[in-house]
Short mmCIF file of C-alpha atoms and ligand atoms in Angstrom, two decimals:
data_model
loop_
_atom_site.label_atom_id
_atom_site.label_comp_id
_atom_site.label_asym_id
_atom_site.label_seq_id
_atom_site.Cartn_x
_atom_site.Cartn_y
_atom_site.Cartn_z
CA MET A 621 -22.17 -11.39 0.85
CA TYR A 622 -24.38 -11.09 3.93
CA GLN A 623 -27.80 -9.86 2.93
CA THR A 624 -29.27 -8.03 5.89
CA PRO A 625 -27.99 -5.80 8.67
CA LEU A 626 -29.28 -8.26 11.23
CA GLU A 627 -27.36 -11.12 9.78
CA THR A 628 -24.11 -9.18 9.64
CA ASN A 629 -24.79 -7.79 13.09
CA LYS A 630 -25.03 -11.32 14.42
CA VAL A 631 -21.75 -12.24 12.81
CA LEU A 632 -19.94 -9.12 14.01
CA THR A 633 -21.00 -9.58 17.61
CA LYS A 634 -19.73 -13.15 17.85
CA PRO A 635 -16.56 -13.95 15.94
CA PRO A 636 -17.17 -16.92 13.65
CA LEU A 637 -14.92 -19.85 14.49
CA THR A 638 -12.53 -20.21 11.55
CA PRO A 639 -10.51 -23.37 10.84
CA LEU A 640 -6.95 -24.00 11.90
CA GLN A 641 -5.61 -25.82 8.88
CA PRO A 642 -2.48 -28.00 9.07
CA VAL A 643 0.47 -26.73 7.04
CA TYR A 644 2.62 -29.22 5.12
CA TRP A 645 5.83 -27.52 4.12
CA ALA A 646 9.19 -29.01 3.23
CA GLY A 647 11.19 -26.66 5.47
CA LEU A 648 9.52 -27.82 8.70
CA GLY A 649 11.84 -29.79 10.99
CA THR A 650 10.99 -33.28 12.23
CA TYR A 651 9.71 -31.95 15.56
CA GLN A 652 8.08 -28.80 14.24
CA GLN A 653 4.42 -28.39 13.32
CA ALA A 654 2.54 -25.54 11.68
CA TRP A 655 -1.03 -24.49 10.98
CA ILE A 656 -2.68 -21.60 9.20
CA LYS A 657 -5.51 -19.77 10.96
CA ARG A 658 -8.04 -19.28 8.18
CA ASP A 659 -9.54 -15.90 9.06
CA ASP A 660 -9.91 -15.31 5.32
CA LEU A 661 -13.05 -17.41 5.80
CA ASN A 662 -14.70 -15.18 8.42
CA HIS A 663 -16.52 -12.90 5.93
CA PRO A 664 -16.47 -12.34 2.16
CA VAL A 665 -15.54 -8.64 2.45
CA ILE A 666 -15.18 -7.60 6.10
CA GLN A 667 -12.48 -10.18 6.04
CA GLY A 668 -9.61 -11.45 8.19
CA ASN A 669 -8.18 -8.91 10.61
CA LYS A 670 -10.58 -6.24 9.24
CA TRP A 671 -13.53 -8.07 10.78
CA HIS A 672 -11.93 -7.88 14.23
CA LYS A 673 -10.52 -4.38 13.82
CA LEU A 674 -13.90 -2.92 12.88
CA ARG A 675 -15.97 -4.83 15.40
CA PHE A 676 -15.67 -2.67 18.55
CA ASN A 677 -15.43 0.47 16.43
CA ILE A 678 -18.87 -0.16 14.98
CA VAL A 679 -20.29 -0.74 18.45
CA ALA A 680 -18.64 2.52 19.60
CA ALA A 681 -20.09 4.42 16.63
CA GLN A 682 -23.56 3.05 17.39
CA GLN A 683 -23.27 3.83 21.10
CA ALA A 684 -22.19 7.39 20.29
CA GLY A 685 -25.28 7.74 18.09
CA CYS A 686 -23.16 8.56 15.04
CA ALA A 687 -24.75 8.72 11.60
CA GLY A 688 -21.75 7.29 9.82
CA LEU A 689 -18.15 6.15 9.67
CA LEU A 690 -15.33 8.24 8.20
CA THR A 691 -12.02 6.65 7.39
CA PHE A 692 -8.87 6.92 5.28
CA GLY A 693 -7.18 4.71 2.69
CA GLY A 694 -5.55 4.17 -0.68
CA ALA A 695 -7.34 3.21 -3.88
CA TYR A 696 -6.87 -0.52 -3.25
CA SER A 697 -7.40 -0.50 0.50
CA ASN A 698 -8.88 -3.63 2.09
CA HIS A 699 -9.93 -1.43 4.97
CA ILE A 700 -11.91 0.92 2.68
CA ALA A 701 -13.68 -2.09 1.16
CA ALA A 702 -14.47 -3.56 4.58
CA THR A 703 -15.63 -0.26 6.09
CA ALA A 704 -18.00 0.50 3.20
CA THR A 705 -19.56 -2.96 3.50
CA ALA A 706 -19.81 -2.85 7.30
CA ALA A 707 -21.36 0.64 7.29
CA LEU A 708 -24.03 -0.41 4.82
CA ALA A 709 -24.81 -3.52 6.83
CA PHE A 710 -25.28 -1.48 10.01
CA ASN A 711 -27.34 1.29 8.42
CA LEU A 712 -24.50 3.77 8.85
CA LYS A 713 -23.36 6.23 6.22
CA SER A 714 -19.71 6.14 5.22
CA ILE A 715 -17.08 8.51 3.92
CA GLY A 716 -13.71 7.42 2.55
CA ILE A 717 -10.91 9.99 2.41
CA ILE A 718 -8.91 8.56 -0.48
CA ARG A 719 -5.23 9.19 -1.29
CA GLY A 720 -4.75 10.62 -4.81
CA ASP A 721 -6.75 13.59 -6.09
CA GLU A 722 -5.90 12.63 -9.68
CA LEU A 723 -8.75 10.10 -9.36
CA ALA A 724 -11.39 12.68 -8.51
CA ASN A 725 -12.51 13.30 -12.08
CA GLN A 726 -11.47 10.00 -13.58
CA GLN A 727 -13.91 7.35 -12.52
CA GLN A 728 -12.79 5.17 -15.43
CA ALA A 729 -9.42 4.87 -13.65
CA TRP A 730 -10.90 3.78 -10.32
CA SER A 731 -9.83 0.48 -8.84
CA PRO A 732 -12.40 -2.30 -8.32
CA THR A 733 -12.10 -1.47 -4.60
CA LEU A 734 -13.26 2.13 -5.11
CA ASN A 735 -16.07 1.18 -7.47
CA GLN A 736 -17.28 -1.43 -5.02
CA ALA A 737 -17.04 0.98 -2.07
CA GLU A 738 -19.09 3.57 -3.92
CA LEU A 739 -21.68 0.94 -4.84
CA GLN A 740 -21.99 0.17 -1.12
CA GLY A 741 -22.86 3.82 -0.55
CA MET A 742 -19.49 5.19 0.55
CA ALA A 743 -18.93 8.84 -0.37
CA LEU A 744 -15.40 9.11 -1.72
CA HIS A 745 -13.39 12.27 -1.09
CA PHE A 746 -10.11 12.38 -2.96
CA VAL A 747 -7.22 14.35 -1.49
CA SER A 748 -3.73 14.98 -2.83
CA ARG A 749 -0.95 12.67 -1.71
CA GLN A 750 0.55 15.62 0.13
CA GLN A 751 -2.67 16.34 2.02
CA TYR A 752 -3.07 12.63 2.80
CA ARG A 753 0.20 12.72 4.77
CA TYR A 754 -1.69 14.75 7.37
CA ARG A 755 -4.14 11.91 8.06
CA HIS A 756 -2.97 11.70 11.70
CA ASP A 757 -2.56 15.45 12.15
CA PRO A 758 -4.80 16.71 14.99
CA GLU A 759 -5.46 20.01 13.21
CA TRP A 760 -6.69 18.43 9.99
CA LEU A 761 -8.69 15.88 11.96
CA ALA A 762 -10.32 18.65 14.01
CA GLN A 763 -11.22 20.43 10.77
CA LEU A 764 -12.76 17.25 9.37
CA HIS A 765 -14.62 16.70 12.64
CA SER A 766 -16.22 20.11 12.39
CA GLN A 767 -17.17 19.36 8.76
CA TYR A 768 -18.63 15.94 9.67
CA PRO A 769 -19.68 16.26 13.32
CA ASP A 770 -21.91 13.18 13.41
CA TYR A 771 -19.34 10.80 11.93
CA TYR A 772 -17.25 8.33 13.89
CA PHE A 773 -13.62 8.58 12.75
CA ILE A 774 -11.56 5.43 12.17
CA PRO A 775 -7.87 5.82 11.32
CA GLU A 776 -6.22 4.35 8.21
CA GLY A 777 -6.18 0.57 8.24
CA GLY A 778 -8.78 0.61 11.04
CA SER A 779 -5.90 0.73 13.50
CA ASN A 780 -6.70 2.12 16.93
CA ASP A 781 -6.98 0.91 20.54
CA LEU A 782 -10.36 -0.75 19.95
CA ALA A 783 -8.98 -2.64 16.96
CA VAL A 784 -6.00 -3.83 19.01
CA SER A 785 -8.18 -5.11 21.85
CA ALA A 786 -10.53 -6.98 19.49
CA MET A 787 -7.65 -9.10 18.15
CA SER A 788 -7.80 -11.08 21.41
CA ASP A 789 -10.71 -13.05 19.94
CA VAL A 790 -8.30 -14.61 17.46
CA VAL A 791 -5.95 -15.69 20.24
CA GLN A 792 -8.85 -17.18 22.22
CA GLN A 793 -9.89 -19.27 19.24
CA ILE A 794 -6.35 -20.49 18.59
CA ASN A 795 -5.90 -21.35 22.28
CA GLN A 796 -8.95 -23.59 22.06
CA GLN A 797 -7.91 -25.16 18.78
CA CYS A 798 -4.26 -25.78 19.63
CA PRO A 799 -3.48 -25.03 23.30
CA ASP A 800 0.27 -25.64 23.11
CA TRP A 801 1.11 -23.39 20.18
CA THR A 802 4.38 -21.50 20.59
CA HIS A 803 4.66 -18.97 17.73
CA LEU A 804 2.13 -16.87 15.82
CA VAL A 805 3.33 -15.15 12.65
CA CYS A 806 1.28 -12.34 11.06
CA ALA A 807 1.63 -9.71 8.35
CA VAL A 808 2.27 -6.09 9.37
CA GLY A 809 1.01 -2.88 7.78
CA THR A 810 0.39 -0.49 10.68
CA GLY A 811 1.25 -3.04 13.38
CA ALA A 812 -2.15 -3.00 15.12
CA THR A 813 -2.80 -6.66 14.33
CA LEU A 814 0.62 -7.69 15.66
CA ALA A 815 0.07 -5.55 18.76
CA GLY A 816 -3.34 -7.05 19.50
CA LEU A 817 -2.14 -10.62 19.08
CA ALA A 818 0.97 -10.03 21.21
CA LYS A 819 -1.00 -8.33 23.95
CA ALA A 820 -3.48 -11.19 24.15
CA ALA A 821 -0.81 -13.91 24.29
CA PRO A 822 1.93 -12.65 26.63
CA ASP A 823 3.40 -16.13 27.17
CA LYS A 824 3.81 -16.93 23.43
CA GLN A 825 6.02 -15.52 20.68
CA ILE A 826 4.32 -13.25 18.13
CA TRP A 827 6.35 -12.38 15.05
CA GLY A 828 5.18 -9.69 12.61
CA ILE A 829 6.38 -9.67 9.01
CA ALA A 830 6.87 -6.17 7.60
CA SER A 831 5.23 -5.69 4.21
CA LEU A 832 6.96 -2.34 3.75
CA LYS A 833 10.53 -1.06 3.71
CA GLN A 834 12.06 0.60 6.77
CA ALA A 835 9.20 -0.54 8.95
CA GLU A 836 11.10 0.29 12.17
CA TYR A 837 9.23 3.59 12.37
CA LEU A 838 6.18 1.53 13.42
CA ILE A 839 7.86 0.26 16.59
CA PRO A 840 7.03 3.18 18.97
CA GLN A 841 3.33 2.93 18.09
CA ILE A 842 3.35 -0.87 18.41
CA LYS A 843 5.00 -0.53 21.84
CA ALA A 844 2.42 2.07 22.85
CA TRP A 845 -0.36 -0.37 21.95
CA ILE A 846 1.19 -3.45 23.58
CA GLY A 847 2.80 -1.83 26.60
CA GLN A 848 6.44 -0.78 26.89
CA HIS A 849 7.55 -3.77 28.95
CA GLN A 850 6.05 -6.66 27.04
CA THR A 851 8.76 -8.35 24.98
CA ASN A 852 7.06 -11.40 23.44
CA TRP A 853 6.95 -9.89 19.94
CA ARG A 854 9.27 -9.06 17.07
CA LEU A 855 8.89 -6.99 13.93
CA LEU A 856 10.85 -8.86 11.25
CA SER A 857 11.91 -7.24 7.97
CA GLN A 858 14.46 -9.82 6.90
CA ALA A 859 16.32 -12.99 7.83
CA GLY A 860 20.02 -12.87 7.02
CA LYS A 861 20.23 -11.06 3.71
CA VAL A 862 16.72 -12.00 2.57
CA ALA A 863 14.28 -9.08 2.83
CA PHE A 864 10.59 -9.90 3.24
CA HIS A 865 9.08 -6.69 1.79
CA GLY A 866 9.84 -7.59 -1.84
CA GLY A 867 11.15 -4.12 -2.67
CA GLY A 868 8.60 -2.14 -0.68
CA TYR A 869 4.92 -1.70 -0.03
CA GLY A 870 2.83 -2.96 -2.95
CA LYS A 871 5.89 -4.44 -4.65
CA THR A 872 6.90 -8.06 -4.98
CA THR A 873 9.54 -10.37 -6.43
CA LEU A 874 9.50 -13.53 -8.52
CA GLU A 875 10.62 -15.51 -5.45
CA ILE A 876 7.70 -14.25 -3.36
CA MET A 877 5.24 -14.99 -6.18
CA ALA A 878 6.64 -18.51 -6.64
CA THR A 879 6.37 -19.26 -2.91
CA GLN A 880 2.82 -17.88 -2.87
CA GLN A 881 1.80 -20.07 -5.79
CA SER A 882 3.33 -23.19 -4.31
CA PHE A 883 1.72 -22.59 -0.89
CA GLU A 884 -1.67 -21.86 -2.49
CA GLN A 885 -1.54 -25.07 -4.51
CA THR A 886 -0.39 -27.23 -1.62
CA HIS A 887 -3.01 -25.90 0.80
CA LYS A 888 -5.86 -25.20 -1.63
CA LEU A 889 -6.32 -21.61 -0.49
CA GLN A 890 -5.71 -18.11 -1.78
CA LEU A 891 -3.28 -15.44 -0.59
CA GLU A 892 -2.98 -11.82 -1.72
CA PRO A 893 0.27 -10.21 -2.86
CA ILE A 894 0.67 -7.31 -0.43
CA TYR A 895 0.54 -8.98 2.97
CA THR A 896 -0.09 -12.70 3.18
CA ALA A 897 2.16 -13.75 0.28
CA LYS A 898 5.04 -11.99 2.06
CA LEU A 899 4.04 -13.69 5.31
CA ILE A 900 4.40 -17.11 3.69
CA TYR A 901 7.65 -16.13 1.98
CA ALA A 902 9.01 -15.02 5.36
CA PHE A 903 7.83 -18.27 6.99
CA ASP A 904 9.68 -20.28 4.34
CA THR A 905 12.83 -18.17 4.74
CA LEU A 906 12.74 -18.34 8.54
CA LEU A 907 12.44 -22.13 8.34
CA GLN A 908 15.34 -22.37 5.90
CA GLN A 909 17.46 -20.28 8.22
CA ALA A 910 16.47 -22.39 11.25
CA CYS A 911 15.04 -19.38 13.09
CA PHE A 912 12.29 -21.34 14.87
CA PRO A 913 13.32 -23.52 17.83
CA GLU A 914 13.29 -27.27 17.23
CA GLN A 915 9.93 -28.10 18.82
CA SER A 916 7.99 -25.04 17.68
CA ARG A 917 4.27 -25.23 17.04
CA ILE A 918 3.75 -22.38 14.64
CA ILE A 919 0.52 -20.63 13.65
CA LEU A 920 0.41 -18.50 10.48
CA TYR A 921 -2.34 -15.86 10.61
CA HIS A 922 -4.29 -15.57 7.35
CA SER A 923 -5.52 -11.99 7.67
CA GLY A 924 -7.73 -12.07 4.56
CA GLY A 925 -7.65 -9.15 2.13
CA LEU A 926 -8.50 -11.34 -0.85
CA GLN A 927 -10.37 -8.49 -2.54
CA GLY A 928 -6.87 -7.11 -3.18
CA ARG A 929 -5.70 -10.17 -5.14
CA THR A 930 -6.10 -8.51 -8.50
CA SER A 931 -4.41 -5.26 -7.56
CA GLY A 932 -2.58 -3.87 -4.58
CA SER A 933 -4.02 -3.15 -1.14
CA ASN A 934 -3.60 -1.58 2.26
C1 PLP B 2397 -4.88 -8.53 4.47
C2 PLP B 2397 -4.13 -7.72 5.46
N1 PLP B 2397 -3.27 -8.34 6.28
C3 PLP B 2397 -2.54 -7.66 7.18
C4 PLP B 2397 -2.64 -6.29 7.30
C5 PLP B 2397 -1.81 -5.57 8.31
O1 PLP B 2397 -2.55 -5.18 9.42
P1 PLP B 2397 -2.05 -4.06 10.39
O2 PLP B 2397 -2.26 -2.74 9.69
O3 PLP B 2397 -2.93 -4.18 11.58
O4 PLP B 2397 -0.62 -4.28 10.66
C6 PLP B 2397 -3.53 -5.59 6.49
C7 PLP B 2397 -3.64 -4.13 6.66
O5 PLP B 2397 -4.33 -3.38 6.12
C8 PLP B 2397 -4.30 -6.31 5.53
O6 PLP B 2397 -5.16 -5.69 4.70
#
């Protein structure tokens, strides 16, 4: 954990260079190569894609003279954990609007994520699952804005235009580390990470692996972020008959868990079950089904989220 605001500030203003680790995997063809971009190493809590997605938002909050950050998430949300930590580090207050009002009076049932967020000073406001569905609704947002006028609002998952543009730092690093890469494969929740990577690398292929069922509803928003005419990206939910989502958001299968374990052991790293385990399972399946061209140089994006290893996350 970073100890002082200054230290974190330094880290958030210049993305730390994270390793590009070679991947050794049986399914790779003779002329194919793969690496994993270890952004799980960029920060203990503001980790992986969260580091990038929050970066410009924190600057914007500071420039607007806001007293705090207000955001939305589930009880196991990586984004809630990251936002609470970042706010504390930057001397900002923080409010988390949390899905599930059954938790309001039951602190003993709180996830480690919520306990940790509260310890970092985040005020937790629990709302019913029904109310939470309105998290993008302009009317509810306007009401919240009038309740918390000096707070900077960040959408669920930290996904907005500033988050998308900050993902270009990841592409810049990869370009330096491996200039002739051809494919970048990342996990998808809202699609902002996929959008940012695709936008920053128009001459490469960016493939997003859906961690939820029926993820096609994300496509219009992803297109709005990337630009309607850019076609260097795909949102993949399955290959042949093999689905990547493991039964839905927060669910998994024995096959996904076995692939996760094997990849973790081989590469001496950790994945989490909601996003990156499914990414690796998809990579393995796509290789088995010969979906990558023969000479591909493939980068897997480790988007962090390791605080969610013991539970579920979003
Ligand atoms: C560890 C991790 N990887 C990937 C994602 C997906 O990112 P996005 O919502 O930008 O698609 C998330 C989203 O919260 C995440 O926590």
